[in-house]
Coordinates of C-alpha atoms and ligand atoms in Angstrom, one line a residue:
Chain G
X6 CA 96.7 45.3 120.9
X7 CA 97.4 46.7 124.1
X8 CA 99.1 46.4 127.6
X9 CA 97.1 46.5 131.0
X10 CA 97.9 48.4 134.1
X11 CA 96.6 46.1 137.1
X12 CA 96.1 47.0 140.8
X13 CA 99.7 46.3 142.0
X14 CA 100.4 49.5 140.5
X15 CA 101.6 52.0 143.2
X16 CA 100.9 55.6 140.9
X17 CA 104.5 56.3 140.6
X18 CA 103.8 58.2 137.2
X19 CA 107.2 56.8 135.9
X20 CA 105.2 55.5 132.8
X21 CA 103.3 58.4 132.1
X22 CA 105.7 60.6 130.0
X23 CA 107.4 58.0 128.4
X24 CA 104.7 56.4 126.7
X25 CA 105.0 57.8 123.0
X26 CA 101.2 56.9 122.3
X27 CA 99.8 59.2 125.1
X28 CA 97.9 56.3 125.9
X29 CA 98.4 56.0 129.9
X30 CA 96.4 58.3 132.2
X31 CA 95.9 59.1 136.0
X32 CA 93.0 57.2 137.5
X33 CA 91.9 56.1 140.5
X34 CA 92.9 53.4 142.6
X35 CA 95.5 53.2 139.9
X36 CA 97.0 54.4 136.5
X37 CA 95.0 53.0 133.4
X38 CA 96.2 52.5 129.6
X39 CA 93.8 53.6 127.0
X40 CA 93.8 50.3 125.1
X41 CA 92.2 52.1 121.9
X42 CA 95.3 54.5 122.0
X43 CA 98.1 52.2 123.1
X44 CA 100.3 50.8 120.2
X45 CA 102.3 48.9 122.4
X46 CA 105.1 51.1 121.0
X47 CA 105.2 49.5 117.7
X48 CA 107.3 51.7 115.4
X49 CA 108.3 53.9 118.2
X50 CA 110.5 51.9 120.3
X51 CA 111.9 47.9 120.5
X52 CA 110.4 47.7 123.8
X53 CA 107.4 48.8 125.5
X54 CA 108.4 52.1 127.6
X55 CA 106.1 51.7 130.2
X56 CA 106.8 48.4 131.2
X57 CA 110.5 49.1 130.7
X58 CA 110.5 52.0 133.7
X59 CA 107.8 50.5 135.7
X60 CA 109.1 49.5 138.9
X61 CA 106.6 47.0 140.1
X62 CA 107.0 43.3 139.0
X63 CA 103.7 42.0 137.9
X64 CA 101.8 45.6 137.4
X65 CA 101.7 45.9 133.5
X66 CA 100.5 42.7 131.4
X67 CA 100.6 42.1 128.0
X68 CA 97.9 41.2 125.3
X69 CA 98.1 37.6 126.5
X70 CA 97.3 38.7 130.1
X71 CA 101.3 38.0 131.1
X72 CA 103.2 39.7 133.1
X73 CA 105.9 41.9 131.3
X74 CA 108.3 42.0 134.2
X75 CA 107.3 38.6 136.1
X76 CA 108.4 38.0 139.9
X77 CA 112.1 38.5 140.6
X78 CA 112.9 39.9 137.5
X79 CA 113.0 43.5 138.7
X80 CA 114.4 43.4 142.0
X81 CA 116.1 40.3 141.8
X82 CA 114.7 38.8 144.8
X83 CA 114.3 35.1 144.0
X84 CA 110.6 34.6 144.6
X85 CA 110.9 31.6 147.2
X86 CA 113.4 33.9 149.3
X87 CA 110.5 36.3 149.4
X88 CA 107.7 34.3 150.2
X89 CA 110.0 33.0 152.8
X90 CA 110.7 36.5 154.4
X91 CA 107.3 37.0 154.2
X92 CA 105.9 33.7 155.7
X93 CA 108.7 34.6 158.9
X94 CA 107.2 38.2 159.2
X95 CA 103.5 36.8 159.3
X96 CA 104.6 34.3 161.9
X97 CA 105.9 37.3 164.3
Chain U
X14 CA 145.6 58.7 154.1
X15 CA 145.7 62.6 152.5
X16 CA 142.2 63.5 151.6
X17 CA 142.0 66.9 150.7
X18 CA 138.6 68.6 150.9
X19 CA 139.0 70.3 147.8
X20 CA 141.5 70.3 145.2
X21 CA 141.9 74.1 145.2
X22 CA 142.7 74.3 149.1
X23 CA 145.0 71.4 149.7
X24 CA 146.0 72.8 153.2
X25 CA 142.2 73.0 154.0
X26 CA 141.8 70.8 156.8
X27 CA 145.6 70.6 157.9
X28 CA 146.1 69.9 161.6
X29 CA 142.6 68.8 161.7
X30 CA 142.7 65.1 160.6
X31 CA 143.7 63.7 164.0
X32 CA 141.5 63.2 167.0
X33 CA 142.4 66.7 168.4
X34 CA 140.3 68.8 165.9
X35 CA 138.5 71.2 168.3
X36 CA 134.8 71.4 166.9
X37 CA 132.7 70.8 164.2
X38 CA 132.7 74.3 163.6
X39 CA 136.7 74.5 162.8
X40 CA 136.0 72.3 160.1
X41 CA 133.5 74.8 158.7
X42 CA 136.0 77.6 159.0
X43 CA 138.4 75.7 157.1
X44 CA 136.2 76.0 153.9
X45 CA 136.9 78.5 151.4
X46 CA 134.8 81.9 152.1
X47 CA 132.2 81.4 149.9
X48 CA 131.4 78.0 150.6
X49 CA 131.5 78.9 154.3
X50 CA 129.3 81.9 153.8
X51 CA 126.5 79.2 152.2
X52 CA 126.7 76.7 154.6
X53 CA 127.4 78.0 157.9
X54 CA 123.7 78.5 159.0
X55 CA 122.6 75.4 157.0
X56 CA 120.4 73.3 159.2
X57 CA 122.1 70.4 157.4
X58 CA 125.4 71.1 157.1
X59 CA 126.3 72.9 160.7
X60 CA 126.5 71.5 163.9
X61 CA 125.3 74.5 165.7
X62 CA 123.1 75.8 163.2
X63 CA 120.7 72.9 163.3
X64 CA 119.8 73.6 166.9
X65 CA 118.1 77.0 165.4
X66 CA 117.2 76.8 161.8
X67 CA 115.1 73.9 160.2
X68 CA 114.5 72.5 156.9
X69 CA 111.5 71.2 155.4
X70 CA 111.4 68.6 152.1
X71 CA 108.3 68.6 149.5
X72 CA 107.4 65.4 147.8
X73 CA 106.5 66.4 144.4
X74 CA 108.5 63.9 142.6
X75 CA 107.1 60.5 142.3
X76 CA 108.4 58.7 139.3
X77 CA 112.2 57.1 139.3
X78 CA 114.6 56.2 136.9
X79 CA 116.8 53.7 138.9
X80 CA 116.4 50.8 141.1
X81 CA 118.3 50.2 144.2
X82 CA 118.9 47.3 146.4
X83 CA 117.7 49.2 149.4
X84 CA 114.7 50.6 148.3
X85 CA 111.1 49.5 147.8
X86 CA 109.0 51.8 145.8
X87 CA 106.1 50.8 147.8
X88 CA 107.2 51.9 151.0
X89 CA 109.2 55.0 152.6
X90 CA 112.8 54.5 151.8
X91 CA 114.6 54.5 155.2
X92 CA 118.0 55.1 153.5
X93 CA 117.7 58.0 151.1
X94 CA 115.5 60.9 152.7
X95 CA 112.3 59.4 150.4
X96 CA 108.8 58.6 151.7
X97 CA 107.2 56.0 149.6
X98 CA 104.7 56.6 146.3
X99 CA 102.1 55.7 148.9
X100 CA 102.7 58.7 151.2
X101 CA 101.1 62.3 149.7
X102 CA 102.4 63.4 146.4
X103 CA 102.2 67.4 145.9
X104 CA 101.4 68.9 142.9
X105 CA 103.9 71.7 142.5
X106 CA 101.0 74.1 143.3
X107 CA 100.5 72.3 146.6
X108 CA 103.9 72.2 147.2
X109 CA 104.4 75.7 146.9
X110 CA 101.4 76.7 149.1
X111 CA 103.1 74.2 151.8
X112 CA 106.1 75.6 151.8
X113 CA 105.0 79.1 152.0
X114 CA 102.4 77.9 155.0
X115 CA 105.4 76.6 157.0
X116 CA 107.8 79.2 156.5
X117 CA 105.3 81.7 157.7
X118 CA 104.5 79.6 160.6
X119 CA 107.7 78.1 161.7
X120 CA 110.4 81.0 160.7
X121 CA 113.1 79.1 161.5
X122 CA 112.8 77.2 158.1
X123 CA 115.2 78.2 156.0
X124 CA 115.9 75.2 153.7
X125 CA 113.8 73.7 151.2
X126 CA 114.4 70.8 149.6
X127 CA 112.9 68.4 146.6
X128 CA 114.4 64.6 147.4
X129 CA 111.6 62.6 145.9
X130 CA 109.6 60.1 146.6
X131 CA 111.5 58.9 143.5
X132 CA 114.1 60.9 141.7
X133 CA 113.6 64.7 141.5
X134 CA 115.4 65.2 138.2
X135 CA 113.4 62.2 136.8
X136 CA 110.5 64.6 137.2
X137 CA 111.8 67.6 136.0
X138 CA 108.6 69.4 134.8
X139 CA 107.1 69.1 138.6
X140 CA 110.7 69.7 140.2
X141 CA 111.6 72.8 138.1
X142 CA 108.0 74.2 138.3
X143 CA 108.1 74.4 142.0
X144 CA 111.4 76.2 142.0
X145 CA 110.7 78.3 139.6
X146 CA 107.6 79.6 141.6
X147 CA 109.7 79.6 144.9
X148 CA 112.4 81.5 143.6
X149 CA 110.2 83.9 142.4
X150 CA 107.4 83.9 145.3
X151 CA 109.4 83.4 148.4
X152 CA 113.0 84.6 147.8
X153 CA 114.3 84.3 151.6
X154 CA 114.1 80.5 151.1
X155 CA 117.0 78.3 150.1
X156 CA 116.5 75.7 147.4
X157 CA 118.5 72.5 147.4
X158 CA 117.8 68.9 145.6
X159 CA 119.2 65.3 145.7
X160 CA 119.3 63.4 142.6
X161 CA 120.5 59.6 142.1
X162 CA 122.4 61.8 138.9
X163 CA 121.4 59.7 136.0
X164 CA 119.7 62.5 134.6
X165 CA 121.6 64.9 136.0
X166 CA 124.0 66.0 132.9
X167 CA 121.0 67.0 131.3
X168 CA 119.7 68.8 134.1
X169 CA 122.6 71.2 135.3
X170 CA 121.6 73.9 132.5
X171 CA 118.2 74.3 134.3
X172 CA 119.3 74.1 137.7
X173 CA 121.7 77.0 137.3
X174 CA 118.8 79.1 135.9
X175 CA 116.8 78.3 139.1
X176 CA 119.7 79.6 141.2
X177 CA 119.7 76.4 143.5
X178 CA 123.1 76.3 145.3
X179 CA 122.9 72.8 146.7
X180 CA 123.0 69.8 145.2
X181 CA 123.2 66.3 146.8
X182 CA 123.7 63.4 144.8
X183 CA 124.0 59.5 146.2
X184 CA 127.1 57.9 144.7
X185 CA 127.9 54.2 146.6
X186 CA 130.4 53.7 144.3
X187 CA 133.0 54.4 141.6
X188 CA 133.2 51.0 140.4
X189 CA 130.8 49.3 137.9
X190 CA 131.3 45.6 139.4
X191 CA 130.4 47.1 142.7
X192 CA 127.5 49.2 141.4
X193 CA 125.9 46.1 139.7
X194 CA 125.6 44.7 143.4
X195 CA 123.8 48.1 144.4
X196 CA 121.7 48.9 141.3
X197 CA 119.9 45.9 139.6
X198 CA 118.6 48.4 136.8
X199 CA 118.7 51.8 135.2
X200 CA 116.0 53.0 132.5
X201 CA 118.3 55.0 129.8
X202 CA 117.5 56.0 126.3
X203 CA 114.4 54.3 126.2
X204 CA 115.6 50.5 127.8
X205 CA 115.4 48.9 131.0
X206 CA 119.4 48.1 131.2
X207 CA 120.8 45.8 134.2
X208 CA 124.3 44.4 135.7
X209 CA 127.6 46.1 135.2
X210 CA 126.6 48.0 132.0
X211 CA 123.6 50.0 133.8
X212 CA 126.1 50.6 136.5
X213 CA 128.7 51.9 134.1
X214 CA 126.2 54.3 132.6
X215 CA 124.9 55.4 136.0
X216 CA 128.4 55.8 137.5
X217 CA 129.3 58.2 134.3
X218 CA 126.5 60.1 134.4
X219 CA 127.1 61.2 138.3
X220 CA 130.4 61.9 138.0
X221 CA 129.6 64.2 134.6
X222 CA 127.0 65.6 136.5
X223 CA 129.1 66.5 139.6
X224 CA 131.8 67.9 137.4
X225 CA 129.4 70.0 135.4
X226 CA 127.9 71.5 138.7
X227 CA 131.3 72.1 140.0
X228 CA 132.0 74.0 136.6
X229 CA 129.1 76.0 136.9
X230 CA 129.8 77.2 140.6
X231 CA 127.0 75.0 142.4
X232 CA 127.9 73.7 145.6
X233 CA 128.0 69.5 145.8
X234 CA 127.1 67.4 148.8
X235 CA 127.8 63.6 148.0
X236 CA 125.9 60.9 150.2
X237 CA 126.9 57.4 150.2
X238 CA 124.9 54.6 151.9
X239 CA 127.2 52.4 153.8
X240 CA 126.8 48.6 152.8
X241 CA 129.0 46.1 154.8
X242 CA 130.7 43.9 152.5
X243 CA 129.6 45.8 149.3
X244 CA 131.0 49.2 149.4
X245 CA 132.3 49.3 152.9
X246 CA 135.9 49.5 151.9
X247 CA 135.1 51.0 148.5
X248 CA 133.9 54.2 150.3
X249 CA 137.2 55.7 151.1
X250 CA 138.0 55.6 147.4
X251 CA 134.7 57.4 146.6
X252 CA 135.4 60.3 149.1
X253 CA 138.9 60.9 147.3
X254 CA 137.6 60.7 143.7
X255 CA 134.3 63.1 144.8
X256 CA 136.5 65.4 146.7
X257 CA 139.3 66.1 143.9
X258 CA 136.7 66.6 141.8
X259 CA 134.9 69.7 143.7
X260 CA 132.4 68.1 146.0
X261 CA 132.6 70.5 149.1
X262 CA 131.6 67.5 151.5
X263 CA 130.9 63.8 151.6
X264 CA 128.2 62.5 153.8
X265 CA 128.3 58.7 154.9
X266 CA 125.0 57.1 156.1
X267 CA 124.4 53.6 157.2
X268 CA 122.4 51.0 155.3
X269 CA 119.2 50.5 156.8
X270 CA 117.6 47.3 155.9
X271 CA 114.8 45.2 157.0
X272 CA 112.8 42.2 155.8
X273 CA 109.4 44.2 156.0
X274 CA 110.7 46.9 154.0
X275 CA 110.5 44.1 151.3
X276 CA 113.8 45.7 149.8
X277 CA 116.2 43.1 148.2
X278 CA 118.7 43.8 151.1
X279 CA 116.3 43.3 153.9
X280 CA 115.0 40.5 152.3
X281 CA 118.5 39.1 151.5
X282 CA 119.6 39.5 155.1
X283 CA 122.2 42.1 154.2
X284 CA 123.1 44.0 157.4
X285 CA 123.6 47.5 158.0
X286 CA 126.8 48.8 159.9
X287 CA 127.6 48.9 163.5
X288 CA 127.4 52.1 165.0
X289 CA 131.2 51.3 165.3
X290 CA 131.9 50.5 162.0
X291 CA 130.1 53.7 160.7
X292 CA 132.1 55.7 163.2
X293 CA 135.5 54.2 161.6
X294 CA 134.5 54.2 158.0
X295 CA 133.7 58.3 159.0
X296 CA 137.0 58.7 160.5
X297 CA 139.0 57.5 157.8
X298 CA 137.1 59.6 155.6
X299 CA 137.9 62.2 158.0
X300 CA 138.2 65.8 157.2
X301 CA 135.0 67.6 156.7
X302 CA 132.9 64.3 157.4
X303 CA 132.5 66.2 160.7
X304 CA 129.8 68.7 159.5
X305 CA 127.3 66.1 158.4
X306 CA 127.6 64.0 161.7
X307 CA 124.2 65.1 163.0
X308 CA 122.8 63.6 159.9
X309 CA 119.4 62.0 160.9
X310 CA 118.4 60.5 157.2
X311 CA 115.1 62.6 157.4
X312 CA 112.7 62.0 155.3
X313 CA 111.7 63.7 151.6
X314 CA 108.5 65.0 153.5
X315 CA 110.0 65.7 156.9
X316 CA 109.1 69.4 158.3
X317 CA 111.1 70.9 161.2
X318 CA 114.3 70.8 162.8
X319 CA 116.8 67.9 162.2
X320 CA 115.1 64.7 163.9
X321 CA 111.7 66.0 164.5
X322 CA 108.8 66.3 161.8
X323 CA 105.8 68.2 162.4
X324 CA 104.3 67.6 159.1
X325 CA 101.1 67.0 160.6
X326 CA 100.3 70.7 161.1
X327 CA 100.6 71.0 157.5
X328 CA 98.3 68.5 155.6
X329 CA 96.8 69.2 152.2
X330 CA 93.4 70.0 153.8
X331 CA 95.2 72.7 156.6
X332 CA 97.3 74.7 154.3
X333 CA 94.3 74.7 151.9
X334 CA 92.3 76.9 155.1
X335 CA 95.3 78.9 156.0
X336 CA 95.6 82.4 154.3
X337 CA 99.4 83.4 153.9
X338 CA 100.5 87.2 153.6
X339 CA 104.2 86.3 152.7
X340 CA 105.1 89.7 152.2
X341 CA 104.3 90.2 156.1
X342 CA 105.6 86.9 156.7
X343 CA 108.9 87.9 155.2
X344 CA 109.4 91.1 157.2
X345 CA 109.0 88.9 160.4
X346 CA 111.0 86.1 159.3
X347 CA 114.0 88.6 158.8
X348 CA 113.4 90.1 162.3
X349 CA 113.6 86.5 163.8
X350 CA 116.7 85.2 161.3
X351 CA 118.6 88.5 162.5
X352 CA 118.0 87.5 166.2
X353 CA 119.1 84.1 165.7
X354 CA 122.2 85.1 164.0
X355 CA 123.1 87.4 166.8
X356 CA 122.4 84.5 169.6
X357 CA 124.5 82.1 167.2
X358 CA 127.7 84.5 166.8
X359 CA 127.4 85.0 170.7
X360 CA 127.6 81.2 171.0
X361 CA 130.3 80.7 168.8
X362 CA 132.3 83.7 170.2
X363 CA 132.0 82.0 173.3
X364 CA 133.1 78.6 172.1
X365 CA 136.2 79.8 170.4
X366 CA 137.0 81.9 173.8
X367 CA 136.5 78.4 175.7
X368 CA 138.7 76.5 173.4
X369 CA 141.4 78.9 173.9
X370 CA 141.2 78.8 177.5
X371 CA 141.2 75.5 177.3
X372 CA 144.6 75.1 175.1
X373 CA 146.1 77.8 178.0
X374 CA 145.5 75.5 180.6
X375 CA 147.7 72.8 181.9
X376 CA 147.9 70.2 179.0
X377 CA 146.5 67.0 180.1
X378 CA 147.8 64.0 178.6
X379 CA 144.9 61.6 178.7
X380 CA 143.3 59.4 176.2
X381 CA 140.1 60.5 174.4
X382 CA 137.0 59.2 175.9
X383 CA 133.4 58.7 173.9
X384 CA 129.9 59.8 175.8
X385 CA 126.7 59.8 174.9
X386 CA 124.2 62.5 175.8
X387 CA 120.4 62.6 176.1
X388 CA 119.4 65.7 174.5
X389 CA 116.1 67.1 172.8
X390 CA 117.8 70.3 171.7
X391 CA 118.9 73.7 172.9
X392 CA 122.5 72.4 173.7
X393 CA 121.7 70.8 177.2
X394 CA 121.1 67.5 178.6
X395 CA 117.3 67.4 179.2
X396 CA 115.9 64.3 178.6
X397 CA 115.8 61.0 181.0
X398 CA 117.8 57.9 179.8
X399 CA 114.4 55.8 179.3
X400 CA 112.6 58.5 177.2
X401 CA 115.4 59.2 174.5
X402 CA 115.1 58.3 171.1
X403 CA 118.6 59.0 170.1
X404 CA 121.7 60.2 171.6
X405 CA 124.4 62.4 170.3
X406 CA 128.2 61.5 170.9
X407 CA 130.6 63.1 171.9
X408 CA 134.5 62.9 172.3
X409 CA 136.2 64.4 175.3
X410 CA 140.0 64.5 175.0
X411 CA 142.6 67.0 176.3
X412 CA 141.8 69.3 173.4
X413 CA 138.0 69.6 174.4
X414 CA 134.9 68.3 173.4
X415 CA 133.9 67.6 169.7
X416 CA 130.6 66.1 168.2
X417 CA 130.9 63.1 166.6
X418 CA 127.6 61.5 165.7
X419 CA 124.2 60.8 166.4
X420 CA 122.8 57.3 167.4
X421 CA 119.1 55.9 167.3
X422 CA 118.6 54.4 170.7
X423 CA 117.5 51.1 169.7
X424 CA 117.4 50.9 166.3
X425 CA 120.8 49.2 165.7
X426 CA 121.0 45.6 165.6
X427 CA 124.2 44.4 164.4
X428 CA 123.2 41.2 163.9
X429 CA 125.5 39.0 166.2
X430 CA 124.5 36.6 169.1
X431 CA 124.1 38.8 171.6
X432 CA 121.6 40.5 169.7
X433 CA 118.5 37.9 168.9
X434 CA 115.0 38.3 169.3
X435 CA 115.0 38.1 172.9
X436 CA 117.0 41.4 173.1
X437 CA 114.7 43.9 175.2
X438 CA 114.7 47.5 173.7
X439 CA 117.0 48.3 176.9
X440 CA 119.4 45.8 175.9
X441 CA 119.5 47.1 172.2
X442 CA 119.8 50.6 173.2
X443 CA 122.8 50.0 175.6
X444 CA 124.1 47.9 172.2
X445 CA 123.7 50.9 170.6
X446 CA 126.1 52.6 172.9
X447 CA 129.1 50.8 172.3
X448 CA 131.9 52.3 172.6
X449 CA 130.9 54.6 174.8
X450 CA 132.2 55.2 178.6
X451 CA 129.6 57.2 180.0
X452 CA 126.6 58.7 179.4
X453 CA 124.8 61.8 180.4
X454 CA 121.1 62.4 181.0
X455 CA 118.6 64.2 182.8
X456 CA 118.2 61.0 185.0
X457 CA 118.6 57.2 184.9
X458 CA 116.3 54.4 186.3
X459 CA 117.5 51.7 189.0
X460 CA 117.8 49.2 186.4
X461 CA 119.2 50.5 183.2
X462 CA 121.6 52.1 185.7
X463 CA 122.8 48.6 187.0
X464 CA 122.6 47.4 183.2
X465 CA 124.9 50.2 182.0
X466 CA 127.3 49.5 184.4
X467 CA 127.5 46.2 184.0
X468 CA 128.1 46.9 180.1
X469 CA 131.0 49.4 181.3
X470 CA 129.0 52.2 180.5
X471 CA 129.1 54.9 183.5
X472 CA 125.4 56.4 183.9
X473 CA 125.7 60.0 185.0
X474 CA 122.6 62.2 185.9
X475 CA 124.5 64.8 187.8
X476 CA 124.6 67.5 184.8
X477 CA 120.7 67.4 184.0
X478 CA 120.2 71.0 182.3
X479 CA 123.6 71.9 181.9
X480 CA 125.6 72.8 178.5
X481 CA 126.7 69.6 176.8
X482 CA 130.2 70.5 176.1
X483 CA 130.8 72.2 179.7
X484 CA 129.0 68.7 181.4
X485 CA 131.1 66.3 179.0
X486 CA 134.6 68.3 179.9
X487 CA 133.7 67.8 183.7
X488 CA 133.1 64.2 183.3
X489 CA 135.9 63.8 181.5
X490 CA 138.3 65.6 184.0
X491 CA 136.5 63.9 187.0
X492 CA 137.3 60.3 184.9
X493 CA 141.2 61.9 184.4
X494 CA 141.4 62.9 188.1
X495 CA 140.1 59.0 189.3
X496 CA 142.9 57.6 186.9
X497 CA 140.5 55.9 184.8
X498 CA 141.8 57.7 181.4
X499 CA 145.9 56.3 181.3
X500 CA 146.8 54.1 178.2
X501 CA 146.3 51.0 180.1
X502 CA 142.4 51.4 180.7
X503 CA 141.3 51.7 177.7
X504 CA 138.0 49.8 176.8
X505 CA 138.4 47.0 174.7
X506 CA 136.3 47.8 171.5
X507 CA 134.0 45.6 170.4
X508 CA 134.3 46.3 166.5
X509 CA 136.5 43.2 166.1
Ligands
SF4_627 S1 103.3 49.7 125.4 FE1 103.9 51.7 124.6 S2 102.3 52.6 123.8 FE2 101.1 51.4 125.1 S3 101.0 52.1 127.1 FE3 103.1 51.2 127.0 S4 104.3 53.0 126.3 FE4 102.1 53.3 125.7
SF4_628 S1 105.6 52.7 136.2 FE1 104.0 50.9 137.0 S2 103.9 51.6 139.2 FE2 104.3 53.7 138.2 S3 102.2 54.4 137.6 FE3 103.2 53.2 136.0 S4 102.0 51.0 136.2 FE4 102.1 52.1 137.9

């Protein structure tokens, strides 16, 4: 059981010091979780610490491969609004 | 509205609230001695000092503990002097090296700040390591730090230890209901907290931190981002609260929101204030606001004089090759600083004498006029209209000339119908000069000349290379003579 950091991570360091298991490390091109060390914060905290501070939606997955912070959950921007704005920018 | 600058000096700005306040320096003059001592040569706080002294920021603090609706962690933040995390983040060791390299090569650099790219106090080890080493190795550099305030109470003790004399707190509200529309979440006590509850905690920590800093005798400046329809009407209250607690100055900055930044406000179409709305709010918060009117919202890794960035000269590989003898550099810096001080003192004296002479001269009863000036510094008019990236706005009135604000040449689009996609850079530039009746530059082309006249802004290229304040006064006198300055001739302000 372990969480996973994927390529949308922006290397902001926020998760690194809050992990109770020292499971997160700096790597290229993005931060990674040592699956052997990650305890999913069991026994230490009610929520995954890394996913509670990470500012990037979708950057951390749970052990089922699901986004812990799905699109729109952190920024409050409805995903369709974001898609619309991006399409508009593409058109220019 | 009565807005005392500091609670223990209620008379500080008496006679200064009206538009007749002589100049920015008189704002500084009205501060208590200890504070004035600290700020009068600070490029971010003193209008004349920023022509001579420079500041730099180092990006050592990538992590953040809150989210703001005007920020996207992926990119440079246009609002809070913050580069995005994709920009070069330095280790404390690299930051110290860079600072000393810059200080040795740009002796005018006197202030080092940490402002990001995240929140400096959410990265306490990196931030304090940088400060600790710099106070030991480069004691002639002033240190300052900006924060969102969430982790501030816990950091005050440590800040006081490193002898940091300026802290900037970004406070956008004192009402959690309003805060919930600005901050979607905070990370607090091992949880992500959202909504009004999150805003309430953040506000409490900011206010507590502010009080603790004041109690320790550390200078506090408050920054606010003006977000029309969200906190614009509320900021006068913020101003009142933070000043009553002892913040020595409150700086209101305009929201910058574009869809391509991918921020909540950008994508949701929240607009920024027009230059006039910003100025009206700054006027209504009056008093010491003047001190920051030259604020350029510089980036957290900017290097150089305000509005300029020489960061490219000091990239990591370049500073790696530099061999800095800081003791020698410090001697050289001392000599140069003394020379600058002398020049500044004589200019300040000259200005005071001029103001005095002005007072003695026949009293004019004409109305005040706003004028835009194109300059690249040194206090003279020296930029071609078409080349100006920014304009300095001055107000001329019978009591003299005072600096009001700085406007980007084509950065403002107020979102009304006259500002559609088809609007040219020239039109946008003219749009950004709304409220001004004249624009002084070294030269103006034929096409802009006609468009400026049509927009009711008198182009003027007759004062190239002249001292700004003298030229503005000369133009003002001409306007007065031509009978353009009676009350009936006042321009209709477009800020309806
Ligand atoms: S879930 Fe907890 S233990 Fe696992 S990496 Fe994240 S913070 Fe560390
Ligand atoms: S907090 Fe998120 S974005 Fe930042 S380093 Fe960790 S996983 Fe990457």
